[in-house]
PDB file of C-alpha atoms in Angstrom:
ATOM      1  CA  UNK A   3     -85.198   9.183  25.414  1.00 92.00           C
ATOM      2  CA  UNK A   4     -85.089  12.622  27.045  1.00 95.00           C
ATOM      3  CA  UNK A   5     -86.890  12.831  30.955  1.00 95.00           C
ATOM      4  CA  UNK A   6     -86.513  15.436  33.286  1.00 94.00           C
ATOM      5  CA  UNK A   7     -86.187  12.662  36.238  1.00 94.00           C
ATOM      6  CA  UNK A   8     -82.724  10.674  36.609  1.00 93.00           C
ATOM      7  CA  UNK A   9     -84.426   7.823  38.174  1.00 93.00           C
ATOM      8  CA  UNK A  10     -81.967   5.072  39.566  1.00 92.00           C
ATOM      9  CA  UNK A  11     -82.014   1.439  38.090  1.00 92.00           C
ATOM     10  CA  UNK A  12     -84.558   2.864  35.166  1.00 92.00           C
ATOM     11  CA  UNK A  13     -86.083  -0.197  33.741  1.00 88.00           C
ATOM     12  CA  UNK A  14     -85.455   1.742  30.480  1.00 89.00           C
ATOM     13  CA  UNK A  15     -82.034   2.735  31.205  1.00 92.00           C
ATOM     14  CA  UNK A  16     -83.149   6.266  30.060  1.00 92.00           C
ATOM     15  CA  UNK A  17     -80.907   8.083  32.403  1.00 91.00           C
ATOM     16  CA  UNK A  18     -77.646   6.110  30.840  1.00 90.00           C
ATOM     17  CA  UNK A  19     -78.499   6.894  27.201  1.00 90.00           C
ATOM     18  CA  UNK A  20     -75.378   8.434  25.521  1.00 87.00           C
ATOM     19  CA  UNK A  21     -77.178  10.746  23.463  1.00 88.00           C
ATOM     20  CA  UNK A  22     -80.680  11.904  24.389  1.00 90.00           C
ATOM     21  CA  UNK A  23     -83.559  12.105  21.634  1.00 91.00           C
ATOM     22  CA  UNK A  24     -86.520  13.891  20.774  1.00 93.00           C
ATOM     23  CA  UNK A  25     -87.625  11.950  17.702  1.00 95.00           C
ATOM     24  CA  UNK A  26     -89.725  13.854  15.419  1.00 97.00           C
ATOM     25  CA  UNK A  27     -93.142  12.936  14.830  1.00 97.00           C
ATOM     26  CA  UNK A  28     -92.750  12.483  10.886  1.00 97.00           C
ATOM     27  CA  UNK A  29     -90.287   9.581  11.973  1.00 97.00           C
ATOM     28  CA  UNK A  30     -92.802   8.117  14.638  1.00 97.00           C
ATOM     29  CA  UNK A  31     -95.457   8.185  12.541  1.00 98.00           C
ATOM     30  CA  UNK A  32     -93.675   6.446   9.375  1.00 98.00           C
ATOM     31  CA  UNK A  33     -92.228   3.740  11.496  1.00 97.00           C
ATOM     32  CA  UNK A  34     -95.785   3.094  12.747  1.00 97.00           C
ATOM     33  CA  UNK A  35     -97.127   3.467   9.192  1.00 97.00           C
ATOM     34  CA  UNK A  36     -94.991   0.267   7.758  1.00 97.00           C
ATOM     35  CA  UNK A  37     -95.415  -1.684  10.858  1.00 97.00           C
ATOM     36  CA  UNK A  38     -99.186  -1.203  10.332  1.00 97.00           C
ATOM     37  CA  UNK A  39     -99.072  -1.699   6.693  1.00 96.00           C
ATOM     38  CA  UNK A  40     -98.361  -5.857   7.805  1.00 97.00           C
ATOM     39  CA  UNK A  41    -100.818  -6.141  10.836  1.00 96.00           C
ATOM     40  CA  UNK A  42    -104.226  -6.439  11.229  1.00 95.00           C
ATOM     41  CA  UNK A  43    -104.523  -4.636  14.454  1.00 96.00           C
ATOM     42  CA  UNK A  44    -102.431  -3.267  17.323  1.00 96.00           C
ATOM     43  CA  UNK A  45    -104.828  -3.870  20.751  1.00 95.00           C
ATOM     44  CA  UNK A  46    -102.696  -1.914  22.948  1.00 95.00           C
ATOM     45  CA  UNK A  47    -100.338   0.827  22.181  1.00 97.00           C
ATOM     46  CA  UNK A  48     -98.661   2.543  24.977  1.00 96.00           C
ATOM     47  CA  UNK A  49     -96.418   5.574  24.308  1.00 97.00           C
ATOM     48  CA  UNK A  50     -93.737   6.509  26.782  1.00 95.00           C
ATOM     49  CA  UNK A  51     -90.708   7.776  27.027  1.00 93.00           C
ATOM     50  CA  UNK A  52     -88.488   9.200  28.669  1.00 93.00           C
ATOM     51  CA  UNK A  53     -91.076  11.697  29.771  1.00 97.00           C
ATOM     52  CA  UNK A  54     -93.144  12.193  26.168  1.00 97.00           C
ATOM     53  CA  UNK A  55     -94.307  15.362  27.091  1.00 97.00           C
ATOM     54  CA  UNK A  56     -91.072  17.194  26.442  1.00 97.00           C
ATOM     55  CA  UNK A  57     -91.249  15.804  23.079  1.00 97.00           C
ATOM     56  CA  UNK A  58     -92.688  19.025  21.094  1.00 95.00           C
ATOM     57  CA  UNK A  59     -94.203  16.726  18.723  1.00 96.00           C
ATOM     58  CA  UNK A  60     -96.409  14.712  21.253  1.00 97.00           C
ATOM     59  CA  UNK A  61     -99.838  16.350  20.024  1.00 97.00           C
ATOM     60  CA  UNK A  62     -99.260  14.986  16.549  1.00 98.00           C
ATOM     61  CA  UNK A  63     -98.537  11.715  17.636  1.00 98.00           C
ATOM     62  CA  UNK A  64    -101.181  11.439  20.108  1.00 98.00           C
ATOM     63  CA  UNK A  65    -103.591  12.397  17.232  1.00 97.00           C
ATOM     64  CA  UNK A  66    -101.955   9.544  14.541  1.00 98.00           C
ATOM     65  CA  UNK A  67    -102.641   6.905  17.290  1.00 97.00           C
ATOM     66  CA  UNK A  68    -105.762   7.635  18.451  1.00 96.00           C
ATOM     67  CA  UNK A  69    -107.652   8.421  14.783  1.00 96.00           C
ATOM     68  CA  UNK A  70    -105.877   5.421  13.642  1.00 97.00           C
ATOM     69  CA  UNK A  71    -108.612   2.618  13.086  1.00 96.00           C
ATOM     70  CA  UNK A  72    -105.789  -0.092  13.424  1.00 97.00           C
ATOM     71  CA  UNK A  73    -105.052   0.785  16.843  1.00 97.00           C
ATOM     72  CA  UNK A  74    -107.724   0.170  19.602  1.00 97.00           C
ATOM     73  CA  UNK A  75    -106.599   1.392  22.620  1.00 97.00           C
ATOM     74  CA  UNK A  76    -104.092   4.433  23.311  1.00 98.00           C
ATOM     75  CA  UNK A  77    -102.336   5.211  26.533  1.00 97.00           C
ATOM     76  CA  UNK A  78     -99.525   7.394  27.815  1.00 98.00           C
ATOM     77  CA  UNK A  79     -97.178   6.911  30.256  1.00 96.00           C
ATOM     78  CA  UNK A  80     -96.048  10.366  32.344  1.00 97.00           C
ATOM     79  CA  UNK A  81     -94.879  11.454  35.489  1.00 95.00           C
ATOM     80  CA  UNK A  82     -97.251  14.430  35.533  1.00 96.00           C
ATOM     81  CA  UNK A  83     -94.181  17.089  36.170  1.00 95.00           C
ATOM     82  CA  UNK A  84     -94.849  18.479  32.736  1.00 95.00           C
ATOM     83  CA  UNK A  85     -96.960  21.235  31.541  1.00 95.00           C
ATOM     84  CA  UNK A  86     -97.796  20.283  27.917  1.00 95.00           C
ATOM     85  CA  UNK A  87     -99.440  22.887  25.756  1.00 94.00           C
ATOM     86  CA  UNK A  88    -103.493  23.601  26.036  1.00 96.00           C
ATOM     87  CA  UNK A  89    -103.749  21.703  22.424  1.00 96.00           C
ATOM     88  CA  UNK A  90    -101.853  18.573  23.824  1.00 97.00           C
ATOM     89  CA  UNK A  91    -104.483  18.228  26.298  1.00 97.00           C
ATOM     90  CA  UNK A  92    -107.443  19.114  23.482  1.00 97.00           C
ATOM     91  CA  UNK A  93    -105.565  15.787  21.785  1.00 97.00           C
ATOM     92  CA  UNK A  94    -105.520  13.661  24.888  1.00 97.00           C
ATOM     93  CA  UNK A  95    -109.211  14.167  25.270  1.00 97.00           C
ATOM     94  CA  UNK A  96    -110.173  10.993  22.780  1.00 94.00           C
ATOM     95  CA  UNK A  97    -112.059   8.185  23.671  1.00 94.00           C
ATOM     96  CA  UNK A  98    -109.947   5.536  23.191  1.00 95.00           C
ATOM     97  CA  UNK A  99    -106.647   7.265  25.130  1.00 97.00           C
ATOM     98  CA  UNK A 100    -105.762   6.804  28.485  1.00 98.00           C
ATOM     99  CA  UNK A 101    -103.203   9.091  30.630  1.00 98.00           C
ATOM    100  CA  UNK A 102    -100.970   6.155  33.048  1.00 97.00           C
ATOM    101  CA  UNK A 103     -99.107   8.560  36.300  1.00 96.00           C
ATOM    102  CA  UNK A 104     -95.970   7.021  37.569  1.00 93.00           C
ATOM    103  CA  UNK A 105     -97.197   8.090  41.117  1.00 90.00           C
ATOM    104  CA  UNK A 106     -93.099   8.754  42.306  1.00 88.00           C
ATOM    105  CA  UNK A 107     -92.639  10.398  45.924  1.00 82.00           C
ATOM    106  CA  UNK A 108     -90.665  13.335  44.545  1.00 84.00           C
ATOM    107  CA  UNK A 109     -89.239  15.892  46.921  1.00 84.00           C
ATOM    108  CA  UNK A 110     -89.434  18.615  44.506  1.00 87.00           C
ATOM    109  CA  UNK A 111     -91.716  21.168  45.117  1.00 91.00           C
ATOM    110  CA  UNK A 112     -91.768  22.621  41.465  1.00 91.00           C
ATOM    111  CA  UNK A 113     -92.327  19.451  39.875  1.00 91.00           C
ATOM    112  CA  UNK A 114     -95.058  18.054  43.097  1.00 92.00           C
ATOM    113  CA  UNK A 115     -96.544  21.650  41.965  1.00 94.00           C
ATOM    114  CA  UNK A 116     -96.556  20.482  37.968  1.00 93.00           C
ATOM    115  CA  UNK A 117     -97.828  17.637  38.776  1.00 94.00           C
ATOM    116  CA  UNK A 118    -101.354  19.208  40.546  1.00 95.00           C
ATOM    117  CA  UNK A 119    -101.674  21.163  37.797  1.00 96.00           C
ATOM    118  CA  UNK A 120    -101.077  18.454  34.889  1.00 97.00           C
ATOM    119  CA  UNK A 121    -104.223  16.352  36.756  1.00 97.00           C
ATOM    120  CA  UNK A 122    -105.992  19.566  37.195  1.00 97.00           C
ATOM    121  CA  UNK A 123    -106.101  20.129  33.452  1.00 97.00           C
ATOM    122  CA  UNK A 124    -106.791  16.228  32.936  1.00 98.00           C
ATOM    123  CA  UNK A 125    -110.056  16.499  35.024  1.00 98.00           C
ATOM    124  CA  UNK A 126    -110.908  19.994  33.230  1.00 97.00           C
ATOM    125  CA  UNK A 127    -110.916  17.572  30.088  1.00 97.00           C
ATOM    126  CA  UNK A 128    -112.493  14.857  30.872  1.00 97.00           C
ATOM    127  CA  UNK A 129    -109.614  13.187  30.281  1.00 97.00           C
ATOM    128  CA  UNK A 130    -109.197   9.022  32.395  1.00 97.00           C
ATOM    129  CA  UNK A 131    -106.456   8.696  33.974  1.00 97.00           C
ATOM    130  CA  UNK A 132    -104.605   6.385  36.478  1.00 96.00           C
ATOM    131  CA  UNK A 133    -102.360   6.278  38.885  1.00 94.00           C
ATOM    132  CA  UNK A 134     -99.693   3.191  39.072  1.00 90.00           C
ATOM    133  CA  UNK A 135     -97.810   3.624  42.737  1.00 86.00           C
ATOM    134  CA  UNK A 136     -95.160   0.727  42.904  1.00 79.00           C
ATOM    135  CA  UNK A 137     -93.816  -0.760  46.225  1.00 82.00           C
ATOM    136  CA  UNK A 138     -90.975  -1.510  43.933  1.00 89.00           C
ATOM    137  CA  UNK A 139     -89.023  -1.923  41.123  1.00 92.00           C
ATOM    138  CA  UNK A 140     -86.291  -4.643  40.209  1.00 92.00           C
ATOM    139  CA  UNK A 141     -82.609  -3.737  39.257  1.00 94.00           C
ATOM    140  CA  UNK A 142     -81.314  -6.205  36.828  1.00 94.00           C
ATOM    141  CA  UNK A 143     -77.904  -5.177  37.264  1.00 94.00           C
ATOM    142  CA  UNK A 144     -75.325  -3.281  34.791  1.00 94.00           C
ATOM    143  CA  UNK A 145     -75.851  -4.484  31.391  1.00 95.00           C
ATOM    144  CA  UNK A 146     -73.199  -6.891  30.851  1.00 95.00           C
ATOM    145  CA  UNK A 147     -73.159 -10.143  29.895  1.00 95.00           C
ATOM    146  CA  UNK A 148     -72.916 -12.985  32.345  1.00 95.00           C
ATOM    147  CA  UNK A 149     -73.054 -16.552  30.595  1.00 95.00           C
ATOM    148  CA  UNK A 150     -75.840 -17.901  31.685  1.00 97.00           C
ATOM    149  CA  UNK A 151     -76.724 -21.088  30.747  1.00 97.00           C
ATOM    150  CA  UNK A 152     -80.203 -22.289  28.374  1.00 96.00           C
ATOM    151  CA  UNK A 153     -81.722 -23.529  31.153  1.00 97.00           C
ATOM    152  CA  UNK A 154     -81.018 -20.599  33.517  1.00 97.00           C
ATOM    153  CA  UNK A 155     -82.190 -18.593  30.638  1.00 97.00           C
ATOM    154  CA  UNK A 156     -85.217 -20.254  29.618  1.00 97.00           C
ATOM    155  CA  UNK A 157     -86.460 -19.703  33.817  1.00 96.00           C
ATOM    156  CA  UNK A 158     -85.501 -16.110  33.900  1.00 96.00           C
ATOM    157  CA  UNK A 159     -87.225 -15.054  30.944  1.00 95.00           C
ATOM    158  CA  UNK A 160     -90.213 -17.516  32.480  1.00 94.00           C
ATOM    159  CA  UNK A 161     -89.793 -15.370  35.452  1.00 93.00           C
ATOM    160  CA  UNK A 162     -89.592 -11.819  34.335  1.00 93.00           C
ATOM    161  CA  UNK A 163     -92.444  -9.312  34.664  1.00 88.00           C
ATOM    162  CA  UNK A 164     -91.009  -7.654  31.622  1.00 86.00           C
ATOM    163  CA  UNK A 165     -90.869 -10.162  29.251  1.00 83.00           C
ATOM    164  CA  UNK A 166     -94.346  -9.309  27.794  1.00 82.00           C
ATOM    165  CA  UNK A 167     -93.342  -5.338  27.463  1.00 84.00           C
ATOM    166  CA  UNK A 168     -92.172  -4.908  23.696  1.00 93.00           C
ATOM    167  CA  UNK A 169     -90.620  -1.565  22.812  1.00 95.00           C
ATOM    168  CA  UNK A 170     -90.886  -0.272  19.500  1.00 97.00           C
ATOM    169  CA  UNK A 171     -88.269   2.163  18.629  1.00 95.00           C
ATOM    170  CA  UNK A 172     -86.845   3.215  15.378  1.00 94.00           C
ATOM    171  CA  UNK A 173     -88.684   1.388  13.209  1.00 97.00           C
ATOM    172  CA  UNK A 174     -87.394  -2.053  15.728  1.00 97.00           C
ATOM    173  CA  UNK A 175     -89.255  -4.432  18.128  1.00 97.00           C
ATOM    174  CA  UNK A 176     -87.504  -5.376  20.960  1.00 97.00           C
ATOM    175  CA  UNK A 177     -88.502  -7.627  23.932  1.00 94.00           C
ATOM    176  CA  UNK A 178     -87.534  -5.426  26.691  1.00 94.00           C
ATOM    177  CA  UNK A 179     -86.709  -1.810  27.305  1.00 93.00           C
ATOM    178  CA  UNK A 180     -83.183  -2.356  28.236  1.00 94.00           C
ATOM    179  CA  UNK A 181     -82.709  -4.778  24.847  1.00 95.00           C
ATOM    180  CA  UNK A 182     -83.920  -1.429  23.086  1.00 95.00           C
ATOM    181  CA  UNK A 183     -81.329   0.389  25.038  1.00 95.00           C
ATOM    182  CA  UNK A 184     -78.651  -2.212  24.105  1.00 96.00           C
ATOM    183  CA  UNK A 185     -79.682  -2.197  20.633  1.00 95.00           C
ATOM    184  CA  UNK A 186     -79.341   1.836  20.629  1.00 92.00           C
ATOM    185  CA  UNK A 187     -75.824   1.625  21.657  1.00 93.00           C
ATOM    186  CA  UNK A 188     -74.814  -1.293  19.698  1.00 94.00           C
ATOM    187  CA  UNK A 189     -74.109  -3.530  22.901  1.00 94.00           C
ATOM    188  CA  UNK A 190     -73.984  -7.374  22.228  1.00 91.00           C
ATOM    189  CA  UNK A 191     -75.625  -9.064  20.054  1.00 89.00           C
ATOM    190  CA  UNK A 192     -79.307  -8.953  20.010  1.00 95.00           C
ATOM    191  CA  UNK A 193     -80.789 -12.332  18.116  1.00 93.00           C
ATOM    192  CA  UNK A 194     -84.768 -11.702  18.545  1.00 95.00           C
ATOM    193  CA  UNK A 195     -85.377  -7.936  17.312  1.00 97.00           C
ATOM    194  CA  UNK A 196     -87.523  -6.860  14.006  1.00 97.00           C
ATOM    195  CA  UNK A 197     -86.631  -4.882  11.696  1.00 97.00           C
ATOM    196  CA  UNK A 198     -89.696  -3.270   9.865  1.00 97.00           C
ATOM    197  CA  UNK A 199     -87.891  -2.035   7.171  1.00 96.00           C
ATOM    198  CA  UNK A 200     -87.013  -5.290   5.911  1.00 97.00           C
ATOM    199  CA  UNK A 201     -90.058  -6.760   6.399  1.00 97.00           C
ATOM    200  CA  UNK A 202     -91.713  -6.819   2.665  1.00 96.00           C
ATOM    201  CA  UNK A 203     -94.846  -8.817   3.273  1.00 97.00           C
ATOM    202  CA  UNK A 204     -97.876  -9.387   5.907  1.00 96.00           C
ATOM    203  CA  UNK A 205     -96.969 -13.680   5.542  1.00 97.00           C
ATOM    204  CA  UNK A 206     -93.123 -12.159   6.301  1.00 97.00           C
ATOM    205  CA  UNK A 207     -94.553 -10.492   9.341  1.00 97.00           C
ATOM    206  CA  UNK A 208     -96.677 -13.577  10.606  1.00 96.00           C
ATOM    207  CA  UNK A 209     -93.634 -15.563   9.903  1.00 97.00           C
ATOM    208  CA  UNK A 210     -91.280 -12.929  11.996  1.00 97.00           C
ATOM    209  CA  UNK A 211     -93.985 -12.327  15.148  1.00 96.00           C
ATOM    210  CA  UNK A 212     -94.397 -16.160  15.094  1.00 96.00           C
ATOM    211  CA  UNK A 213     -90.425 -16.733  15.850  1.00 96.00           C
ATOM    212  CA  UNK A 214     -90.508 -13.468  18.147  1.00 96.00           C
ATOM    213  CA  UNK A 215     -93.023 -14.342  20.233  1.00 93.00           C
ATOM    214  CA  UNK A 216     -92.229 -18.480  20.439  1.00 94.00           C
ATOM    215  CA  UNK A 217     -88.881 -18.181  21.682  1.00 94.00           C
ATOM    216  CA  UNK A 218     -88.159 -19.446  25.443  1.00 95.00           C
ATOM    217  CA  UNK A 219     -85.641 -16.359  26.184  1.00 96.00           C
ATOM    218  CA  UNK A 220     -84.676 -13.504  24.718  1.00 95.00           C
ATOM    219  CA  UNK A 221     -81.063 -12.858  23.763  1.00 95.00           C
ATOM    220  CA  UNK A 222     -80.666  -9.515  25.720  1.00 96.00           C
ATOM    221  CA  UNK A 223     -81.937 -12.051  29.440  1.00 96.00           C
ATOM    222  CA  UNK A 224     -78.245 -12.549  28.722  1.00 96.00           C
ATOM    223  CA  UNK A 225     -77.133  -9.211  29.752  1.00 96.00           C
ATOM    224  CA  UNK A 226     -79.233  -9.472  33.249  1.00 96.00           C
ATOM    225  CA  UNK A 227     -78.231 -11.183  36.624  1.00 96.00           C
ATOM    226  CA  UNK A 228     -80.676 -13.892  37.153  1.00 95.00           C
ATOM    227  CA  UNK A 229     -81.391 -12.370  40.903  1.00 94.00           C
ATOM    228  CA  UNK A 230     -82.687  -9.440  40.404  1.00 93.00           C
ATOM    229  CA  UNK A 231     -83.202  -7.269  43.876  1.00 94.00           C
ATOM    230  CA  UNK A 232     -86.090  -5.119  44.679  1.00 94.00           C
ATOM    231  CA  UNK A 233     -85.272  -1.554  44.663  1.00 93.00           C
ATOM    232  CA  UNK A 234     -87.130   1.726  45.707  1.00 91.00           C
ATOM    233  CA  UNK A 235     -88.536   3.338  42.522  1.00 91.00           C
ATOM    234  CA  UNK A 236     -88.202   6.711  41.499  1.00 90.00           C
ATOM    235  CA  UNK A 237     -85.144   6.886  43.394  1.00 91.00           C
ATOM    236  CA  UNK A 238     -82.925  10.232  41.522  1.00 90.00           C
ATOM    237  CA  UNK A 239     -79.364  10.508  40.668  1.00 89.00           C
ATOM    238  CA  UNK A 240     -78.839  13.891  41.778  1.00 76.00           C
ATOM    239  CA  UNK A 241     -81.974  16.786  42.339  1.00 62.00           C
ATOM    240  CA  UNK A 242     -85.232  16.001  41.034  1.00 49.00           C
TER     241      UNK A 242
END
């Protein structure tokens, strides 16, 4: 949850988080661990952030994800303004990982400067990469509930571009990056999350992902406004 951008109306709320966190890579890799212990296979795994690369630990979980024979495909998702270490990029070279650039129009000159030298040392590698430039994002609004009705609801989550991006955080799946950010700061009450560690069995998994993936809206589409307006991305709160 750490990122050296304060991008305004963050889809992950990462810029509101109370307390910032590095996890370590022991605790990464266990959560992953159980939750692979009652799957067959995890098709797409996408690591992000925050800005990984500040985690010190992102070599080691780079390397648990891509030698994994559980997980097919591995990508990353940075905004290229950080240097990582020469063995980071020694990591990233794997066949099955993928480096995603949030292209943002920074005014920086340090971090534009980073960022020429981050896809410098990507193409020294070998390593694919690609760029995703967005004409916009969508602010949701504060996170507050707004009693919407099951109807309403049911078309929102219908609606929503990110109603297909499950976070994984903790050892918990959650629909939505800001229902991960609710559940880190205990805000509502979140119906449709996972909790690997009291998940006991692969049928107790099939049975959970069954109900998590059936259901017609999720219980954070609650804390959303139902018009969301499109926003600039990459927009700062303060210097970056």
């Amino acid at each position: 949850t750490v990122c050296d951008l304060r991008c305004a109306k963050c889809a992950k709320c990462t810029p509101y988080f109370k307390k910032k966190e590095s996890y370590a890579a022991a605790d990464v890799i266990g959560h992953l661990e159980t939750l692979l212990k009652y799957v067959d296979k995890i098709y797409a795994l996408s690591i992000i952030g925050g800005e990984p690369f500040l985690n010190r630990d992102i070599g080691e979980v780079i390397r648990f994800c891509s030698d994994c024979g559980k997980i097919q495909d591995v990508d990353i998702t940075t905004n290229a303004t950080v240097m990582p270490d020469e063995s980071v990029f020694q990591t990233l070279a794997h066949s099955r990982v993928v480096v995603h650039i949030s292209d943002y129009k920074l005014k920086n000159a340090k971090l534009t400067e980073n960022k020429k030298r981050f896809i410098e040392k990507l193409d020294a590698y070998g390593i694919p990469y690609q760029f995703f430039t967005h004409e916009n994002w969508l602010d949701f609004g504060p996170v507050e509930k707004r009693g919407h009705g099951k109807r309403q609801l049911k078309m929102m989550y219908y609606c929503c571009p990110m109603n297909s991006c499950n976070i994984f955080n903790q050892g918990k799946i959650y629909r939505c990056g800001r229902a991960s950010y609710m559940g880190n700061h205990g805000i509502g009450e979140l119906e449709d999350v996972i909790d690997v560690s009291c998940i006991h069995s692969r049928a107790q998994m099939r049975k959970k992902l069954r109900w998590f993936y059936t259901r017609s809206y999720s219980s954070a589409c609650e804390y959303c406004s139902d018009k969301p307006e499109n926003v600039i991305p990459g927009i700062q709160i303060g210097e970056a």
